[in-house]
Amino acid sequence: MALTDETPVTARSTDPLGTVIPSTVPTHWYNLAADLPEPVPPHLHPGTREPLGPEDLAPLFPAALIAQEVSTERYVEIPQTVREIYALWRPSPLIRAARLERAIGTQARIYYKYEGVSPVGSHKPNTAVAQAYYNAVEGITRLTTETGAGQWGASLSMACALLGLTCEVWQVRASYDAKPYRRFQMETYGSVCHPSPSDLTEAGRAILAEHPDTTGSLGMAISEAVEAAVKDPGAHYSLGSVLNHVMLHQSVIGQEVLVQLADAGERQADTVFGCAGGGSNLAGLTFPLIGQNLRDGTTTRVVACEPAACPSLTQGEYRYDHGDVAGLTPLLKMHTLGKDFVPPSIHAGGLRYHGMAPMVSHAVNLGLMEAVAVDQDTAFAAGVEFARAEGIIPAPESTHAVAAALAHARSVTEPEVVVIGLSGNGVLDLPAYSSYV
Amino acid sequence: MALTDETPVTARSTDPLGTVIPSTVPTHWYNLAADLPEPVPPHLHPGTREPLGPEDLAPLFPAALIAQEVSTERYVEIPQTVREIYALWRPSPLIRAARLERAIGTQARIYYKYEGVSPVGSHKPNTAVAQAYYNAVEGITRLTTETGAGQWGASLSMACALLGLTCEVWQVRASYDAKPYRRFQMETYGSVCHPSPSDLTEAGRAILAEHPDTTGSLGMAISEAVEAAVKDPGAHYSLGSVLNHVMLHQSVIGQEVLVQLADAGERQADTVFGCAGGGSNLAGLTFPLIGQNLRDGTTTRVVACEPAACPSLTQGEYRYDHGDVAGLTPLLKMHTLGKDFVPPSIHAGGLRYHGMAPMVSHAVNLGLMEAVAVDQDTAFAAGVEFARAEGIIPAPESTHAVAAALAHARSVTEPEVVVIGLSGNGVLDLPAYSSYV
């Protein structure tokens, strides 16, 4: 750890560098709330069941993010420093899957939007960088979070390294022990990663006292990360999905798709397939296209692709529920399988969540997007087919979108434009592919 | 393996798709042999010590690659099908490392050329795709190769999947057992990967009879892959580095750098740092710049960065030596530590080779590039520093170039342009980073 001295310090790290940013990197985030025919239902206080006020969130989040959580502004300017970091890998490519089209013999023109070019290989840094930035400019020096398989923990760790914050991650012990690569990634970025439950928090100690052999859960890890943030005035907590401000930050994906499709000479996307776990990749990819439908009369069909083993949109109820197992978080209006739902241990760890982002749930409820469930074998089969035609081995999460898109593309009888959201690559999920192959 | 039926068939896979390729993807490979003041010394037959003729190589390689091996044409046209595959990830980005510049406080303008955006995360597919293509159009249906840590085996597997060939890889048993991710990658692409030595070849059986507990070596794996190719008229062998045609294919890297630097408003690269193992990444990055020096009077300084633990350029002799341990391959004029040199088990597996590509060795001998040796801890320290400033965790191989570049950038007293070749990312090398951190 001799290099910690060389980590850029906070004061310098949030200043813009003044570098030339390609005009193809979006200047603003797009907020679907501005174009919805009905407002997004508010989050409720878990005790009073009244709508949350800014003061309820202030111990955990900086003012800028709390404002974004309830904003109905259509466009929110992206700070220059955040754009400069985005420009390290954005715009992410939109690629014509011509070899895949030939392999399956479809009339569809298939494009995929590939978020795997980010340094951690997924879309998660789009919001991690924004969240770290707003915390840093507000004087926060430390962020805490939880992570399951580790994609979010790695993304926030990277963002904190670039913006001069320290980062402390509670990782579900089962993943901490079984999948160490993401932890190594966090540590390389300078973060500290604890297995959860840990003896570092009251919540963790209480759990361990009762269940000394537990392998942990996201709900437990959330409790520990939140407690650690609340107890340190210099710290805040960070969440990688579900919340409205996360959907906002991810909108760079879909905004780029609109520009890139036009550059490719396409009038509109006819059908878009995105995988749906907590909802952030799906929202980022599709909300700008849904907004265009609402404002400009395009007719893009949006399909959320969720795992059959954790079908919150296709099987869940649309009601207020907690985001965590312990019931400590605010009540969110969402499609949910119930906070006590225990998803089977499917390979696509990023899709194992009992609920769905309120904005995505609302959009489905309003009929602005559809949902399908895809079983795991079908998803992996599509992932392998994609890899052998296009080279990229998709993340297990992304294969759900690939599978639904392939089924659709095989059935079309007229030319149309299909867009697949490839939320990340599967490099650290190769054991799962191996089990399948 | 139910998906094998869906693998694109050979006859269709080598036809161009007719897609629009960005003009930023090079149309020709650049051949430094055309601009060298003295010709590259020929490869010699291991028995006669006479220059190799095309007939000596015909059992292993297609005619087009044999012709490229001795070509002195300055530009060789890239087939349309190869360009279409390149376009899936090329041009790879040239990124201004502005955050790193700020972190170290240098007057240099630092750029890095990032090959980690390829589907397997390194520069290797640049030649794998070309080699698979020429074999496929010549009617070959199966390629064999060896691999150590697995980067080359994964790259050739991907190329074969895209071009409708089957691929069989002999992987050094030590890596096969200890580092399974690359094997999972090969299998996902549909390849078969054997631990070497295996009982599938005479060479392998002979070795196992004498050393039943051996963990293998690249030399043994080469013998097995070559034997398998020679015995099957439908098969050829493929090599991922060292040979002249490999250097040729990798030239897309440096050609893109020249265009991208000009686009960024830079007159020339002043100093370029590339890591040197077998030499293919280094040659690809720097030969187009050396050619420009020779033709156009630019004054780019080129620095080959090799590991102190395997210092073929800085400590080796420049003489004819075999490429393999058994002494079966042609004699190549190169900087070598001797074919029996056993490099220590350093983390940068791609740099553990006793010799150096003949074209790179020749360029060093002519004074067209310099060489420095970097020790492993210095390299990892630079890799961590780079990751915390720029987000990307470099491949352990690439960190040698990063380390030399950082030392240089810290010492400059006037503005200059520094280019670092980032041959790949370190996602599958995170355990090595973990050991260091």
mmCIF file of C-alpha atoms in Angstrom, chain A residues 1-4 6-8 12-17 19 81 84-85 87-89 93 95-96 98-99 101-105 112 114 117 119-120 158 161-163 181-185 187-191 380-385 387-393 410 427-431 433-434 436-437, chain B residues 1-4 6-8 12-17 19 81 84-85 87-89 93 95-96 98-99 101-105 112 114 117 119-120 158 161-163 181-185 187-191 380-385 387-393 410 427-431 433-434 436-437:
data_model
loop_
_atom_site.group_PDB
_atom_site.id
_atom_site.type_symbol
_atom_site.label_atom_id
_atom_site.label_comp_id
_atom_site.label_asym_id
_atom_site.label_seq_id
_atom_site.Cartn_x
_atom_site.Cartn_y
_atom_site.Cartn_z
ATOM 1 C CA MET A 1 0.000 0.000 0.000
ATOM 2 C CA ALA A 2 3.046 2.255 -0.391
ATOM 3 C CA LEU A 3 1.328 4.176 -3.142
ATOM 4 C CA THR A 4 -1.415 5.757 -1.084
ATOM 5 C CA GLU A 6 0.393 9.283 -4.589
ATOM 6 C CA THR A 7 -3.392 9.056 -4.727
ATOM 7 C CA PRO A 8 -4.657 12.380 -6.060
ATOM 8 C CA ARG A 12 -7.373 18.765 -6.950
ATOM 9 C CA SER A 13 -9.461 15.840 -8.074
ATOM 10 C CA THR A 14 -12.792 17.592 -8.526
ATOM 11 C CA ASP A 15 -11.363 20.495 -10.531
ATOM 12 C CA PRO A 16 -11.961 20.170 -14.270
ATOM 13 C CA LEU A 17 -8.809 19.387 -16.227
ATOM 14 C CA THR A 19 -9.237 18.792 -21.643
ATOM 15 C CA THR A 81 -15.250 16.851 -14.261
ATOM 16 C CA GLU A 84 -14.003 14.327 -18.478
ATOM 17 C CA ILE A 85 -14.070 10.974 -16.687
ATOM 18 C CA ALA A 87 -14.734 10.597 -21.890
ATOM 19 C CA LEU A 88 -12.178 7.982 -20.792
ATOM 20 C CA TRP A 89 -14.548 5.357 -22.237
ATOM 21 C CA PRO A 93 -19.810 1.889 -29.023
ATOM 22 C CA ILE A 95 -22.070 -1.825 -33.099
ATOM 23 C CA ARG A 96 -23.967 -3.403 -35.996
ATOM 24 C CA ALA A 98 -23.806 -8.042 -38.938
ATOM 25 C CA ARG A 99 -22.139 -11.399 -38.311
ATOM 26 C CA GLU A 101 -27.550 -11.317 -38.407
ATOM 27 C CA ARG A 102 -25.917 -13.574 -41.006
ATOM 28 C CA ALA A 103 -25.612 -16.456 -38.557
ATOM 29 C CA ILE A 104 -29.316 -16.446 -37.679
ATOM 30 C CA GLY A 105 -30.602 -15.329 -41.091
ATOM 31 C CA TYR A 112 -25.745 -3.629 -29.704
ATOM 32 C CA TYR A 114 -21.724 -2.093 -25.432
ATOM 33 C CA VAL A 117 -15.625 -0.875 -22.509
ATOM 34 C CA PRO A 119 -12.607 0.175 -16.956
ATOM 35 C CA VAL A 120 -14.603 -2.242 -14.790
ATOM 36 C CA MET A 158 -12.771 3.246 -9.213
ATOM 37 C CA ALA A 161 -9.912 6.637 -6.610
ATOM 38 C CA LEU A 162 -10.311 9.083 -9.477
ATOM 39 C CA LEU A 163 -12.003 11.700 -7.303
ATOM 40 C CA TYR A 181 -11.483 -11.103 -8.361
ATOM 41 C CA ARG A 182 -13.819 -8.146 -7.803
ATOM 42 C CA ARG A 183 -12.410 -7.676 -4.310
ATOM 43 C CA PHE A 184 -8.899 -7.611 -5.778
ATOM 44 C CA GLN A 185 -10.171 -4.938 -8.159
ATOM 45 C CA GLU A 187 -8.262 -3.194 -3.377
ATOM 46 C CA THR A 188 -6.212 -2.210 -6.421
ATOM 47 C CA TYR A 189 -8.238 1.007 -6.532
ATOM 48 C CA GLY A 190 -7.346 1.544 -2.873
ATOM 49 C CA SER A 191 -10.658 0.581 -1.279
ATOM 50 C CA PHE A 380 -26.554 -18.623 -21.727
ATOM 51 C CA ALA A 381 -27.261 -20.288 -25.071
ATOM 52 C CA ALA A 382 -27.816 -16.837 -26.542
ATOM 53 C CA GLY A 383 -24.660 -15.536 -24.871
ATOM 54 C CA VAL A 384 -22.577 -18.299 -26.442
ATOM 55 C CA GLU A 385 -24.175 -17.720 -29.831
ATOM 56 C CA ALA A 387 -19.821 -14.618 -28.512
ATOM 57 C CA ARG A 388 -19.147 -16.946 -31.427
ATOM 58 C CA ALA A 389 -20.547 -14.445 -33.929
ATOM 59 C CA GLU A 390 -19.441 -11.082 -32.484
ATOM 60 C CA GLY A 391 -16.440 -11.915 -30.290
ATOM 61 C CA ILE A 392 -17.658 -10.320 -27.077
ATOM 62 C CA ILE A 393 -18.720 -12.726 -24.316
ATOM 63 C CA ARG A 410 -35.687 -14.844 -35.812
ATOM 64 C CA VAL A 427 -14.831 -11.820 -18.372
ATOM 65 C CA LEU A 428 -15.174 -12.330 -14.622
ATOM 66 C CA ASP A 429 -18.172 -14.626 -15.122
ATOM 67 C CA LEU A 430 -16.361 -17.208 -17.232
ATOM 68 C CA PRO A 431 -16.847 -19.981 -14.641
ATOM 69 C CA TYR A 433 -20.160 -19.950 -18.928
ATOM 70 C CA SER A 434 -17.970 -22.960 -18.308
ATOM 71 C CA TYR A 436 -23.117 -24.016 -19.058
ATOM 72 C CA VAL A 437 -20.905 -25.080 -21.985
ATOM 73 C CA MET B 1 -22.021 -27.890 -26.568
ATOM 74 C CA ALA B 2 -25.504 -27.985 -28.114
ATOM 75 C CA LEU B 3 -24.786 -24.771 -29.952
ATOM 76 C CA THR B 4 -22.157 -26.110 -32.320
ATOM 77 C CA GLU B 6 -25.253 -22.694 -34.916
ATOM 78 C CA THR B 7 -21.592 -21.839 -35.399
ATOM 79 C CA PRO B 8 -21.297 -19.949 -38.687
ATOM 80 C CA ARG B 12 -20.131 -17.974 -45.352
ATOM 81 C CA SER B 13 -17.758 -16.735 -42.700
ATOM 82 C CA THR B 14 -14.973 -15.486 -44.964
ATOM 83 C CA ASP B 15 -17.293 -13.553 -47.280
ATOM 84 C CA PRO B 16 -17.318 -9.814 -46.600
ATOM 85 C CA LEU B 17 -20.549 -8.599 -45.044
ATOM 86 C CA THR B 19 -20.973 -3.276 -43.869
ATOM 87 C CA THR B 81 -13.488 -9.458 -43.960
ATOM 88 C CA GLU B 84 -14.932 -5.823 -40.751
ATOM 89 C CA ILE B 85 -13.879 -7.850 -37.717
ATOM 90 C CA ALA B 87 -14.082 -2.678 -36.809
ATOM 91 C CA LEU B 88 -15.834 -4.483 -33.945
ATOM 92 C CA TRP B 89 -13.282 -2.827 -31.618
ATOM 93 C CA PRO B 93 -8.737 4.532 -28.313
ATOM 94 C CA ILE B 95 -6.559 8.627 -24.590
ATOM 95 C CA ARG B 96 -4.945 11.699 -23.036
ATOM 96 C CA ALA B 98 -4.674 14.132 -18.098
ATOM 97 C CA ARG B 99 -5.523 12.891 -14.599
ATOM 98 C CA GLU B 101 -0.337 14.063 -15.634
ATOM 99 C CA ARG B 102 -1.926 16.075 -12.819
ATOM 100 C CA ALA B 103 -1.220 13.360 -10.258
ATOM 101 C CA ILE B 104 2.503 13.246 -11.030
ATOM 102 C CA GLY B 105 2.906 16.921 -11.920
ATOM 103 C CA TYR B 112 -2.048 5.889 -23.903
ATOM 104 C CA TYR B 114 -5.464 1.046 -25.228
ATOM 105 C CA VAL B 117 -11.072 -2.908 -25.696
ATOM 106 C CA PRO B 119 -13.198 -8.846 -26.869
ATOM 107 C CA VAL B 120 -10.402 -10.776 -25.141
ATOM 108 C CA MET B 158 -12.258 -16.082 -30.864
ATOM 109 C CA ALA B 161 -15.223 -18.903 -33.994
ATOM 110 C CA LEU B 162 -15.851 -15.798 -36.096
ATOM 111 C CA LEU B 163 -14.342 -17.352 -39.225
ATOM 112 C CA TYR B 181 -10.503 -18.448 -16.759
ATOM 113 C CA ARG B 182 -8.731 -18.270 -20.118
ATOM 114 C CA ARG B 183 -9.572 -21.912 -20.757
ATOM 115 C CA PHE B 184 -13.234 -21.174 -20.008
ATOM 116 C CA GLN B 185 -12.954 -18.358 -22.554
ATOM 117 C CA GLU B 187 -14.288 -23.247 -24.523
ATOM 118 C CA THR B 188 -16.994 -20.601 -24.727
ATOM 119 C CA TYR B 189 -15.711 -19.804 -28.218
ATOM 120 C CA GLY B 190 -16.026 -23.516 -29.035
ATOM 121 C CA SER B 191 -12.350 -24.490 -28.894
ATOM 122 C CA PHE B 380 3.133 -3.055 -10.417
ATOM 123 C CA ALA B 381 3.548 0.204 -8.492
ATOM 124 C CA ALA B 382 3.133 2.051 -11.790
ATOM 125 C CA GLY B 383 0.139 -0.100 -12.690
ATOM 126 C CA VAL B 384 -1.610 0.776 -9.444
ATOM 127 C CA GLU B 385 -0.796 4.461 -9.859
ATOM 128 C CA ALA B 387 -5.364 2.575 -12.279
ATOM 129 C CA ARG B 388 -6.063 5.083 -9.524
ATOM 130 C CA ALA B 389 -5.668 8.023 -11.905
ATOM 131 C CA GLU B 390 -7.133 6.696 -15.171
ATOM 132 C CA GLY B 391 -9.467 3.879 -14.085
ATOM 133 C CA ILE B 392 -8.026 1.125 -16.277
ATOM 134 C CA ILE B 393 -6.054 -1.573 -14.456
ATOM 135 C CA ARG B 410 8.655 12.841 -13.968
ATOM 136 C CA VAL B 427 -8.901 -8.071 -15.394
ATOM 137 C CA LEU B 428 -7.822 -11.709 -15.433
ATOM 138 C CA ASP B 429 -4.550 -10.816 -13.662
ATOM 139 C CA LEU B 430 -6.161 -9.360 -10.564
ATOM 140 C CA PRO B 431 -4.699 -12.030 -8.263
ATOM 141 C CA TYR B 433 -2.267 -7.190 -8.328
ATOM 142 C CA SER B 434 -3.681 -8.501 -5.090
ATOM 143 C CA TYR B 436 1.357 -6.820 -4.874
ATOM 144 C CA VAL B 437 -1.097 -4.505 -3.068
#
